[in-house]
Tab-separated table of C-alpha atoms in Angstrom:
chain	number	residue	atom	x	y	z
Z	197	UNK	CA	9.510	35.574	30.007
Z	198	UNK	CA	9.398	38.695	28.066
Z	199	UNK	CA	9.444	38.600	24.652
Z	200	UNK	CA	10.067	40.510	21.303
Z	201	UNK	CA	7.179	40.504	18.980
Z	202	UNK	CA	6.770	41.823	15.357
Z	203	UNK	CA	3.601	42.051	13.112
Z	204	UNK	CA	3.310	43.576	9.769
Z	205	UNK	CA	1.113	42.916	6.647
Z	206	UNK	CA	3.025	41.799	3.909
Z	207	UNK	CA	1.808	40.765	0.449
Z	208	UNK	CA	1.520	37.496	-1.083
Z	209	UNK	CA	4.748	38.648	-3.115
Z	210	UNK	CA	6.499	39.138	0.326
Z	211	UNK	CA	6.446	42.965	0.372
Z	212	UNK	CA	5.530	45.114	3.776
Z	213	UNK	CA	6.065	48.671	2.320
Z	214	UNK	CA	6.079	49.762	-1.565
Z	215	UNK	CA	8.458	51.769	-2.942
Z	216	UNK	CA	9.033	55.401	-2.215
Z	217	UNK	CA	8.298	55.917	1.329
Z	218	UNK	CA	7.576	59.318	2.538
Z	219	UNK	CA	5.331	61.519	4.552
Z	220	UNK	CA	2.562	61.330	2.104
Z	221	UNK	CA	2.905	57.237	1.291
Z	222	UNK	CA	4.419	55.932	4.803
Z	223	UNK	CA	4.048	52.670	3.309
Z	224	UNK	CA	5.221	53.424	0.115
Z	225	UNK	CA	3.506	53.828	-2.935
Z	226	UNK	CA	0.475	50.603	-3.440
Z	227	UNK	CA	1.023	50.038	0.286
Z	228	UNK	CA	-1.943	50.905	1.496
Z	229	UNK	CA	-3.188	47.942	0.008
Z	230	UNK	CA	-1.612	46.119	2.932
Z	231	UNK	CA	-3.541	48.127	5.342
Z	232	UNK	CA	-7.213	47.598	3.955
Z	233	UNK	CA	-8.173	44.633	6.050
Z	234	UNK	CA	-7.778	46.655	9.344
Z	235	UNK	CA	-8.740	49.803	7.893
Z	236	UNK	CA	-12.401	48.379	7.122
Z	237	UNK	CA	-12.713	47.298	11.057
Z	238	UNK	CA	-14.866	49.191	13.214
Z	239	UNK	CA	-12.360	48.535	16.346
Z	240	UNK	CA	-10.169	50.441	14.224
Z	241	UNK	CA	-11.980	53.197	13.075
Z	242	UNK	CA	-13.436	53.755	16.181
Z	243	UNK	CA	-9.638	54.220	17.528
Z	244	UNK	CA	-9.342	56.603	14.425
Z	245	UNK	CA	-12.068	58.468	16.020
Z	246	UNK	CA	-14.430	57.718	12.774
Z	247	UNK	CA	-18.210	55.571	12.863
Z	248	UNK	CA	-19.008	52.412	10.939
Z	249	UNK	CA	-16.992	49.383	9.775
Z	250	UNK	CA	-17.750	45.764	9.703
Z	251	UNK	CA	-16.603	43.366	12.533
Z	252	UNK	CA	-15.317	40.033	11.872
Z	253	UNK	CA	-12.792	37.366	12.514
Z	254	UNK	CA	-10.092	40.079	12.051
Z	255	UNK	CA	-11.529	41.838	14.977
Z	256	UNK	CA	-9.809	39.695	17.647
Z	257	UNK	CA	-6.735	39.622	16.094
Z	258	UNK	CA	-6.061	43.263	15.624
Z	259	UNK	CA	-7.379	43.346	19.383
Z	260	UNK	CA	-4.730	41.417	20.362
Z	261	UNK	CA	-2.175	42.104	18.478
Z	262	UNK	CA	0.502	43.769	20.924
Z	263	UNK	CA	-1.773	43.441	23.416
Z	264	UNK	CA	0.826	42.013	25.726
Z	265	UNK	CA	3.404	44.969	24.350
Z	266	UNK	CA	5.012	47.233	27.307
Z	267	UNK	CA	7.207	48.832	25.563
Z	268	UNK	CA	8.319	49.797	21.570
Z	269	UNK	CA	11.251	49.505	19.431
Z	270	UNK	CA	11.487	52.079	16.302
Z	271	UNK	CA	13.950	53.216	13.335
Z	272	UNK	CA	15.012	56.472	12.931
Z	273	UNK	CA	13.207	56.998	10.040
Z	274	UNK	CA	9.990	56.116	11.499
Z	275	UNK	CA	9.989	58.740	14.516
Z	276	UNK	CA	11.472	60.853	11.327
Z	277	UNK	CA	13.116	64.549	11.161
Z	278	UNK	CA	15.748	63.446	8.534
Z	279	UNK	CA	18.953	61.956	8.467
Z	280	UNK	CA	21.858	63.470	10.497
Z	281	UNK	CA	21.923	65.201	13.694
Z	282	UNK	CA	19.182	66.162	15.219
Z	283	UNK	CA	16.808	69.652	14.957
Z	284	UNK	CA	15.664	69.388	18.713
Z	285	UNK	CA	12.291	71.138	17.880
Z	286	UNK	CA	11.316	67.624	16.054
Z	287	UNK	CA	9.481	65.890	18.658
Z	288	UNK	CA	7.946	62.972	16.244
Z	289	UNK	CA	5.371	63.039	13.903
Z	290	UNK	CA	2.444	62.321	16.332
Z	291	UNK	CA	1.986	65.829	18.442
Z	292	UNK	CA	2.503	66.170	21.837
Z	293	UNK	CA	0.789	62.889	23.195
Z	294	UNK	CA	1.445	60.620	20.621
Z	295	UNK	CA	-0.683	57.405	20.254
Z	296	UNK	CA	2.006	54.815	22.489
Z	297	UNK	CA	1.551	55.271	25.813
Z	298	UNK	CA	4.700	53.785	26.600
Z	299	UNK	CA	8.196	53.786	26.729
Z	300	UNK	CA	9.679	54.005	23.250
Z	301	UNK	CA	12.946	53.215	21.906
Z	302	UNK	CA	14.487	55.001	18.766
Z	303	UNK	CA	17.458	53.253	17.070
Z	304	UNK	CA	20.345	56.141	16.186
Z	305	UNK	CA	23.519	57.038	15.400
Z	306	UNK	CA	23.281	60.762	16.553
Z	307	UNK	CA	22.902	60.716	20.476
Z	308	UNK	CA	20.119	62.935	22.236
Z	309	UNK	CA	18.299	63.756	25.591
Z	310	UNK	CA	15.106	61.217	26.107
Z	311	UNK	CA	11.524	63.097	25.482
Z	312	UNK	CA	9.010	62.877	27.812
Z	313	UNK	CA	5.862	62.918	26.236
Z	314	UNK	CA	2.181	63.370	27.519
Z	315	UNK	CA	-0.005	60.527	27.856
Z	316	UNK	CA	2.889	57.983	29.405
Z	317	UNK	CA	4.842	58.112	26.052
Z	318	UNK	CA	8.712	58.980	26.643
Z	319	UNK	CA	11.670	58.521	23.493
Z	320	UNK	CA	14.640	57.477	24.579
Z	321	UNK	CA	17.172	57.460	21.366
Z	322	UNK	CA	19.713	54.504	21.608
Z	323	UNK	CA	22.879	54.822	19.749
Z	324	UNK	CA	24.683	51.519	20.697
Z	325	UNK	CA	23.063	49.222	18.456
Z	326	UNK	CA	19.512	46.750	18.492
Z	327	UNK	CA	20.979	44.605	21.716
Z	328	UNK	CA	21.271	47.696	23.898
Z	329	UNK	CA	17.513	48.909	22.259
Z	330	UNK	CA	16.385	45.336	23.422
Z	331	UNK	CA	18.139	45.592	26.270
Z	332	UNK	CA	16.018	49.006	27.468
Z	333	UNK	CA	13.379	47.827	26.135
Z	334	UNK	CA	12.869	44.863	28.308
Z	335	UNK	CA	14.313	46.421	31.273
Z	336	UNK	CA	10.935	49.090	30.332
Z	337	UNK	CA	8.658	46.369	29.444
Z	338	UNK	CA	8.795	45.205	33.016
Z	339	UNK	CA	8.382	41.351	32.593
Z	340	UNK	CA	6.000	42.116	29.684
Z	341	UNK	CA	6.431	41.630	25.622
Z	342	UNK	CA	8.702	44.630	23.672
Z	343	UNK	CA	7.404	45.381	20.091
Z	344	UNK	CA	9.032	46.327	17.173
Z	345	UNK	CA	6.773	48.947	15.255
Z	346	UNK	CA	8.737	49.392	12.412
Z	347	UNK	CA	9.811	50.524	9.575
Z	348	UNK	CA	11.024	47.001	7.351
Z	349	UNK	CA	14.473	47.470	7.707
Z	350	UNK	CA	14.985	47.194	11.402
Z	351	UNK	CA	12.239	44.545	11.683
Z	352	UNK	CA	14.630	43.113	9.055
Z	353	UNK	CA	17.696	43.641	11.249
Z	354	UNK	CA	15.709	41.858	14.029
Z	355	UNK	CA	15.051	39.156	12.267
Z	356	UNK	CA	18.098	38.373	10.693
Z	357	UNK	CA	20.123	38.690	14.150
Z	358	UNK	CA	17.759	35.913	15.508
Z	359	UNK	CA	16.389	38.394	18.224
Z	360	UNK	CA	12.704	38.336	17.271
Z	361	UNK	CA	10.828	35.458	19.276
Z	362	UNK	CA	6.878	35.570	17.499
Z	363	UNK	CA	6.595	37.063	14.266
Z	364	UNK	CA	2.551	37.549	12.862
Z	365	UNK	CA	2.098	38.195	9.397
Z	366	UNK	CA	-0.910	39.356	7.794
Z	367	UNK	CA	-0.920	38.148	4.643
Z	368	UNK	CA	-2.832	39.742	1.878
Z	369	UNK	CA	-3.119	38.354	-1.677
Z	370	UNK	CA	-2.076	41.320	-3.375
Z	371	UNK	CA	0.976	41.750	-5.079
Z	372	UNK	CA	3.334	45.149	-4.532
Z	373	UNK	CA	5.819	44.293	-7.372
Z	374	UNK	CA	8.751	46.379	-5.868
Z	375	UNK	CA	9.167	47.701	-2.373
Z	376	UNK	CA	10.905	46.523	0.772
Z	377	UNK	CA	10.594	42.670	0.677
Z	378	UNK	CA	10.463	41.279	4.310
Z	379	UNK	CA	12.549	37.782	4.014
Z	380	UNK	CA	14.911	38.579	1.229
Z	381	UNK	CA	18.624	37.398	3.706
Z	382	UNK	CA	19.784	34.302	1.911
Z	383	UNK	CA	21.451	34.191	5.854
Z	384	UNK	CA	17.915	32.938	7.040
Z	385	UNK	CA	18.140	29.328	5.221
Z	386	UNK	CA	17.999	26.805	7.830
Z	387	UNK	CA	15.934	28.982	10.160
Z	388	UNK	CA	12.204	26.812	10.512
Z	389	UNK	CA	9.421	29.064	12.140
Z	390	UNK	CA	6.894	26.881	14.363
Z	391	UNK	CA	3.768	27.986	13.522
Z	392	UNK	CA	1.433	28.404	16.158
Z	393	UNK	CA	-1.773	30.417	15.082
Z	394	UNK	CA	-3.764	31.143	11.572
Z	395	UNK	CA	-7.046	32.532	11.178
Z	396	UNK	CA	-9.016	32.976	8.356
Z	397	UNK	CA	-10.256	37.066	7.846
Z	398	UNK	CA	-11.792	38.565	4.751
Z	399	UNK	CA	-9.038	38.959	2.239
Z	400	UNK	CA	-6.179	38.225	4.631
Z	401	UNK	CA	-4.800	35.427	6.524
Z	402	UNK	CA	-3.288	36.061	9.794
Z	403	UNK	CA	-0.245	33.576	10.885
Z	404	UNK	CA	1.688	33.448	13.800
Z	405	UNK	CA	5.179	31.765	14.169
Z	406	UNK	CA	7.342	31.223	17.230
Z	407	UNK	CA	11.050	31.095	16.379
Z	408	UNK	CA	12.545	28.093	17.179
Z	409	UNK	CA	16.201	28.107	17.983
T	205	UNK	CA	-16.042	26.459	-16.764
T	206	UNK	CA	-13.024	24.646	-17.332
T	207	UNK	CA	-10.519	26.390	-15.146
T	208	UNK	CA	-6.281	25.867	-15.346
T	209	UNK	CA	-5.460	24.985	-11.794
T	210	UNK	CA	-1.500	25.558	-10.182
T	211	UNK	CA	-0.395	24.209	-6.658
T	212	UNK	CA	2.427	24.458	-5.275
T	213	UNK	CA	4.297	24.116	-1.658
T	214	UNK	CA	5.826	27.502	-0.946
T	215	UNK	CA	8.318	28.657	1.850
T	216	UNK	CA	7.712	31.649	3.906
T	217	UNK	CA	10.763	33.687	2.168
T	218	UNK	CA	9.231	33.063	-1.540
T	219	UNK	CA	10.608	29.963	-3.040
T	220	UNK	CA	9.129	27.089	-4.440
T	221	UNK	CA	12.456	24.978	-5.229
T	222	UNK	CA	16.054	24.958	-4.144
T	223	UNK	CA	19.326	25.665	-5.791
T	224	UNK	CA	20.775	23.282	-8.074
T	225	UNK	CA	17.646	21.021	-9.113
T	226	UNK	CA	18.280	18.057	-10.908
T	227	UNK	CA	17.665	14.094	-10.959
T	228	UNK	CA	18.739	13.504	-7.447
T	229	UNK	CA	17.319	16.910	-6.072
T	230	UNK	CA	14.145	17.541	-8.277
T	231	UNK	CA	12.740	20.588	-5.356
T	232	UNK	CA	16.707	21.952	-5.207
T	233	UNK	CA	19.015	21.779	-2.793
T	234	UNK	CA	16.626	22.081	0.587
T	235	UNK	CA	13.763	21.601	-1.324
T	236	UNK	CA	12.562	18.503	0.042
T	237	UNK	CA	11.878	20.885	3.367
T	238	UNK	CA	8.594	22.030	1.525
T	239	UNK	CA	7.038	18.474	0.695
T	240	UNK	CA	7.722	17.337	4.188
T	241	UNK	CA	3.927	18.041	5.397
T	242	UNK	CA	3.020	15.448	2.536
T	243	UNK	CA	5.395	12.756	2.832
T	244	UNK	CA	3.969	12.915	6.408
T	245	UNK	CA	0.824	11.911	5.417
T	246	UNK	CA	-0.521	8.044	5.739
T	247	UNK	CA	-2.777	8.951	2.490
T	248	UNK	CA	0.464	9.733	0.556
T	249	UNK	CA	2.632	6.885	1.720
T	250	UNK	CA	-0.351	4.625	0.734
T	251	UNK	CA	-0.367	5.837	-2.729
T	252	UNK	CA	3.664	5.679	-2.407
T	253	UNK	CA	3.612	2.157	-1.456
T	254	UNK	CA	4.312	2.939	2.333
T	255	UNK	CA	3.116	1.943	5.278
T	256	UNK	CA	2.946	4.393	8.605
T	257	UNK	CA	1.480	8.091	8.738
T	258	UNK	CA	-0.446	10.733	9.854
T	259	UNK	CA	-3.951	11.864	9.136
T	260	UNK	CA	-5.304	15.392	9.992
T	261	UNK	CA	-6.142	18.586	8.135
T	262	UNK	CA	-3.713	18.222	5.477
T	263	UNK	CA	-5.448	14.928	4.270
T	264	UNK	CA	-8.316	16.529	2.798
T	265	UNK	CA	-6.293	18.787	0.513
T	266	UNK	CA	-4.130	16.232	-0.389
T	267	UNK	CA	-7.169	14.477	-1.947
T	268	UNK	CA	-9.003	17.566	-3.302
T	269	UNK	CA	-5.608	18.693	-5.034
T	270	UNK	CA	-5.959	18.169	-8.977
T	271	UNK	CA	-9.304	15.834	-8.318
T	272	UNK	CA	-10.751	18.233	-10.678
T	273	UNK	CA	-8.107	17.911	-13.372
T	274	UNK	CA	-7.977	15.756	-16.445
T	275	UNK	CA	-4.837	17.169	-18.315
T	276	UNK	CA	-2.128	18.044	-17.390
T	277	UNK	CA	0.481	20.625	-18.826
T	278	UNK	CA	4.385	20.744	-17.759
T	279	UNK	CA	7.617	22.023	-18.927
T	280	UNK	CA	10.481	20.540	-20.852
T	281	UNK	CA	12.755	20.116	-18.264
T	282	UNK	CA	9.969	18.447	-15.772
T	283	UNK	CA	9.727	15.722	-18.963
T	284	UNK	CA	13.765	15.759	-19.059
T	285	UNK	CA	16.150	14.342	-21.569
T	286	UNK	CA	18.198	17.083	-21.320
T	287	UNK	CA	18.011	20.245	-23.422
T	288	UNK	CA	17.866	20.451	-27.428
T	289	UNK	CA	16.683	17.883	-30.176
T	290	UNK	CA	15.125	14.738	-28.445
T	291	UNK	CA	16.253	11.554	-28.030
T	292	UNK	CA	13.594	9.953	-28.756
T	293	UNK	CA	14.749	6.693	-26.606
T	294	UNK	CA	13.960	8.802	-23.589
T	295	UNK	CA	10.423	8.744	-22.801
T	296	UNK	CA	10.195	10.502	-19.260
T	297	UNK	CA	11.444	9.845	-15.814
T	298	UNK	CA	8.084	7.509	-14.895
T	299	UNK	CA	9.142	3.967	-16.945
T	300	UNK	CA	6.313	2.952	-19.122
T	301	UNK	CA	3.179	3.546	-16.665
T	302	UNK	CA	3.562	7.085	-15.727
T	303	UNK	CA	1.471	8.455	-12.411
T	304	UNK	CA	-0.556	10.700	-14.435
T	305	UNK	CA	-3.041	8.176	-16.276
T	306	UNK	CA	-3.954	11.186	-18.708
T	307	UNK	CA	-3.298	13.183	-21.309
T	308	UNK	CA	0.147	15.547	-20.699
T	309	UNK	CA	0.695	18.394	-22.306
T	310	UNK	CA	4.995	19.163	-22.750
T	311	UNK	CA	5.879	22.781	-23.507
T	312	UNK	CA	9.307	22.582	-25.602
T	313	UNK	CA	11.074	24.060	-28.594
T	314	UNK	CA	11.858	20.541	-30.302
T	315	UNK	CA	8.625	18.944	-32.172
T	316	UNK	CA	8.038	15.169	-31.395
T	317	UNK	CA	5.571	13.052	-32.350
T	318	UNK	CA	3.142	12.024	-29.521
T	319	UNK	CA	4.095	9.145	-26.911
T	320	UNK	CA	1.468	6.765	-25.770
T	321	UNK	CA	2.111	5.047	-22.492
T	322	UNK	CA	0.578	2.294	-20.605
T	323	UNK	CA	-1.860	3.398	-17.815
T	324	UNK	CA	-4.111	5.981	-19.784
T	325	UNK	CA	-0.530	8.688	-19.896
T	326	UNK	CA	0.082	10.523	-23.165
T	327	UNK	CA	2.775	12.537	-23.459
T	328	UNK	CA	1.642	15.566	-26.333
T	329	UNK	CA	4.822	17.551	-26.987
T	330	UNK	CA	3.539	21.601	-28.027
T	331	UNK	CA	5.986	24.026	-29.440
T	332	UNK	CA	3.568	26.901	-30.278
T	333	UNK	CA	3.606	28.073	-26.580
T	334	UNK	CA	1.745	28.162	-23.488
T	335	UNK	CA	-1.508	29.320	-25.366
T	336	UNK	CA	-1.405	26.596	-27.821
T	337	UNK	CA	-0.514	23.971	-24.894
T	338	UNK	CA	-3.388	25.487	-22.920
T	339	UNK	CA	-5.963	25.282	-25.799
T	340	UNK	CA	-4.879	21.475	-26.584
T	341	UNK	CA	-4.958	20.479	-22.454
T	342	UNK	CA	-8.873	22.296	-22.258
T	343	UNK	CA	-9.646	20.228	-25.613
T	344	UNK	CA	-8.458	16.736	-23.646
T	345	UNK	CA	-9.933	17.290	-20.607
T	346	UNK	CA	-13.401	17.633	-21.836
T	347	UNK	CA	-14.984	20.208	-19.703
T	348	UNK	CA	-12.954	19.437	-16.438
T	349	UNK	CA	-9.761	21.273	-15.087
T	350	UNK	CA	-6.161	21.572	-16.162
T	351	UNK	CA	-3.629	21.469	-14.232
T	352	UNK	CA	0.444	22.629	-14.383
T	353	UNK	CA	2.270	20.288	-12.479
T	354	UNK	CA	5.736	22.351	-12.965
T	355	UNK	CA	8.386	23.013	-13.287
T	356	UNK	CA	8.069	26.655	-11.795
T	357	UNK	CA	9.150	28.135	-14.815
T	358	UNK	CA	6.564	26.844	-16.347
T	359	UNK	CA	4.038	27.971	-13.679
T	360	UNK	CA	5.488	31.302	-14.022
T	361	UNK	CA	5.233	31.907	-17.356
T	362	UNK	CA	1.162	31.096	-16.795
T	363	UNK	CA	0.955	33.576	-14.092
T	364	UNK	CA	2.489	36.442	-16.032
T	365	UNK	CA	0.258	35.826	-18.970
T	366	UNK	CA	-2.787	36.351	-16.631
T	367	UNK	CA	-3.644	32.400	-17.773
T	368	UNK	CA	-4.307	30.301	-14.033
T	369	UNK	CA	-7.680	30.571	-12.578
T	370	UNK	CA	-7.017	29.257	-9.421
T	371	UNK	CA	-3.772	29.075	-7.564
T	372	UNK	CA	-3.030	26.882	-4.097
T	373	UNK	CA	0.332	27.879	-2.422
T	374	UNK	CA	0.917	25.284	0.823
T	375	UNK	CA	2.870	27.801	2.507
T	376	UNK	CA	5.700	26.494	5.077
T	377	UNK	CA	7.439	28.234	7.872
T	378	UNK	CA	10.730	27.651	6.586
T	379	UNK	CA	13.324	29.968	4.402
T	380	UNK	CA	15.270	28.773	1.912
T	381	UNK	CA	17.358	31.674	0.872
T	382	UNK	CA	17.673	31.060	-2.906
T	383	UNK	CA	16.187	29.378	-5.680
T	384	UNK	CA	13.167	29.634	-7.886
T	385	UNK	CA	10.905	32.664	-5.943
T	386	UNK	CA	7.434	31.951	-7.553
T	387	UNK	CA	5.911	35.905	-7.204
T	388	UNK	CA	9.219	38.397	-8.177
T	389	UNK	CA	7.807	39.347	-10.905
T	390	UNK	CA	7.004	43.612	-10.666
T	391	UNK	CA	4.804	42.692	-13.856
T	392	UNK	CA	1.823	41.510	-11.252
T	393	UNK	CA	1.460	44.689	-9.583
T	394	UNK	CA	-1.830	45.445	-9.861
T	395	UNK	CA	-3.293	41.978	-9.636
T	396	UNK	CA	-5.496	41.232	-6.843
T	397	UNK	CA	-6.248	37.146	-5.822
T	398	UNK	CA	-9.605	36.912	-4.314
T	399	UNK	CA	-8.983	34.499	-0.901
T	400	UNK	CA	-11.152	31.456	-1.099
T	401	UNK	CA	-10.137	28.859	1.222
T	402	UNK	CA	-7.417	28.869	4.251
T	403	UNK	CA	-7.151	25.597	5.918
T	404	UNK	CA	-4.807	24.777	8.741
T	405	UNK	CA	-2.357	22.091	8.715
T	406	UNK	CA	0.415	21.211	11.023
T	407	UNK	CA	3.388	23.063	9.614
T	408	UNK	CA	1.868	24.301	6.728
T	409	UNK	CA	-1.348	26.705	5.584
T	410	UNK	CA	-2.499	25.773	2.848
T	411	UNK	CA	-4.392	29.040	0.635
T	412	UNK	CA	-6.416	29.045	-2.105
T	413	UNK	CA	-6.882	31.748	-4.407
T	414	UNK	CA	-9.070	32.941	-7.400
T	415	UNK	CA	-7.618	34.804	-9.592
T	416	UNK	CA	-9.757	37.635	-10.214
T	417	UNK	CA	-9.593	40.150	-13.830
C-alpha cells in the first residue's frame, strides 16, 4: 500500500526552519544547523559532487530515507517565483534537470500547464487542495511511497489533516529559538505516533513513527 | 565534578505537563500519557508496592535516573500549601517519610525554618534564588549530583540561567497540545547540547545530553 512519508530535521526546541526564509537562508536564518549531520556525510557530498566526509550510522539512514519515494509533494514557495500568478519563464530553482527524477506535485492557487523537465522530472501544479495533490501523487507513485519535500507549512497541513502515514525526524540538540515550529496545532492532542525506528548518529537521533489511526 | 542533573518525560509536540495541574492531576490534564512507559515497568511497580510488569530497555534508565544524586532541589508549588505565607501545619504532600530520604532544597518567596522528616528527608526552604538553592544542594550532597525534580518552572528557570549540566528528556510519541513546553524559550538560541546517550525503549527514547559552554 502506498504511502505518504515526511522527514525533516527539527531541533530539540521543535523547529525545522529558522526565521526569515529566503533564497540565501532556505532554511531560515540558524537553520543550517539542522542540516550539519548530513552535510558532514560522504554519501552526501559525493551527491553534491564534492570529496571527503566521514561515514557512519547516519549513512544508512540518509540512504534510505525516501528510498521507497515515486513521486513528490511541494509548496509553492518551495518550487518559488513569488506569490501570485505565475511568470511562465520560472521553471524552479534547480535548472533544467532538476535533482527529482520524478513526478512532482506543486500545491497552488494560480492554475498552470505541467513542465516537463529533463532527467524524468515533470511539475504538475495542483490547485484543488492537498487531497487532489495526494491523489496525483499516488496515482504517479505507481503502488510506491509519495513524499512530501517541503517547506514546514504544508508538511504542517499534512500532518494536521491526518494524511501523513510515517513521519522521521532527525532530531538535533540544538536550539533555533524562533522559526517555523513543526507540532505547534493544539488540534493534534490525542493523536499517539507508534514509533517504529531510532538510531543513534553523531549529534542527531533519527526516529521514525507510523501514525496510528 | 558535582554536576546538577534534570529529567524529564517529554512529548513529541514540546510539553512536559498538561493543562490545569493540580492535586488530582500533578502532570496536567493528559499528562499521565508521558509517565505511562514507567508505570509499565515491573521495577517501578515494585518500588510502588505493585505487583505485575514489564522489563526491557527502559529498566536500566529507570535505575540509573538520579542514582548519582544526593540533593535534591524543587519548586514551591511541587512542595504545595498553596501560594503566600506558609502554613506551617503543612509539611508536603509525602506524610512524614517522604520518598526522597535526603536533603531537599524548596525555592520560595516565604522564609521557613527547616523541616526534618523521618526517613533521612529534609525539607530546606531558600528564598535567595536558584543560585543560592544551587550552592546549598552542592554543599549537602558532598561531592555527588543534584538533581531538580520539578516543577517545570523550576527546571526552566535552571536552563535559562545556563545552570544544568546534564539534561535527560524521555521523549514520547504523543502530542499534547498545551501546557508547560519545556524549550520555548528564544533566549537558548545559540546553545548547543552535546548528545551522549540514546537508548531505545518501547514507546519512548530516552536522550541524554551534556550541556556544553
Amino acid at each position: 500500500m502506498s504511502k505518504l512519508l515526511y522527514s525533516t530535521s527539527m531541533s530539540l526546541d521543535g523547529f525545522v526552519a529558522g526565521m526569515d526564509q529566503g533564497p540565501d537562508h532556505p532554511l531560515g536564518l540558524r537553520g543550517e544547523l539542522l542540516h550539519e549531520w548530513m552535510r558532514s556525510l560522504a554519501v552526501w557530498r559525493r551527491d553534491a559532487g564534492l570529496e571527503g566526509g566521514e561515514t557512519n550510522s547516519s549513512t544508512a539512514v540518509y540512504e534510505q530515507d525516501g528510498a521507497s519515494v515515486r513521486s513528490i509533494i511541494m509548496g509553492r514557495n518551495m518550487f518559488g517565483g513569488g506569490p501570485g500568478e505565475w511568470d511562465d519563464g520560472w521553471q524552479g530553482w534547480w535548472g533544467d534537470d532538476p535533482p527529482f527524477h520524478m513526478p512532482v506535485f506543486v500545491l497552488t492557487h494560480h492554475p498552470r500547464s505541467p513542465l516537463e523537465m529533463k532527467g524524468g522530472t515533470t511539475f504538475t501544479f495542483v490547485t484543488e487542495g492537498l487531497e487532489a495533490a495526494l491523489d496525483g501523487a499516488r496515482e504517479a507513485a505507481e503502488g510506491m511511497d509519495v513524499g512530501i519535500s517541503g517547506g514546514a507549512g504544508v508538511a504542517k497541513q499534512y500532518l494536521a489533516a491526518g494524511l501523513i502515514d510515517e513521519v522521521g525526524i532527525h532530531l538535533i540538540p540544538a536550539f533555533l529559538g524562533r522559526g517555523v515550529r513543526l507540532f505547534d496545532d493544539p488540534g493534534m492532542a490525542g493523536v499517539t505516533y507508534e514509533q517504529v525506528g531510532v538510531v543513534e548518529g553523531p549529534g542527531v537521533t533519527h526516529l521514525t513513527y507510523r501514525v496510528s489511526r
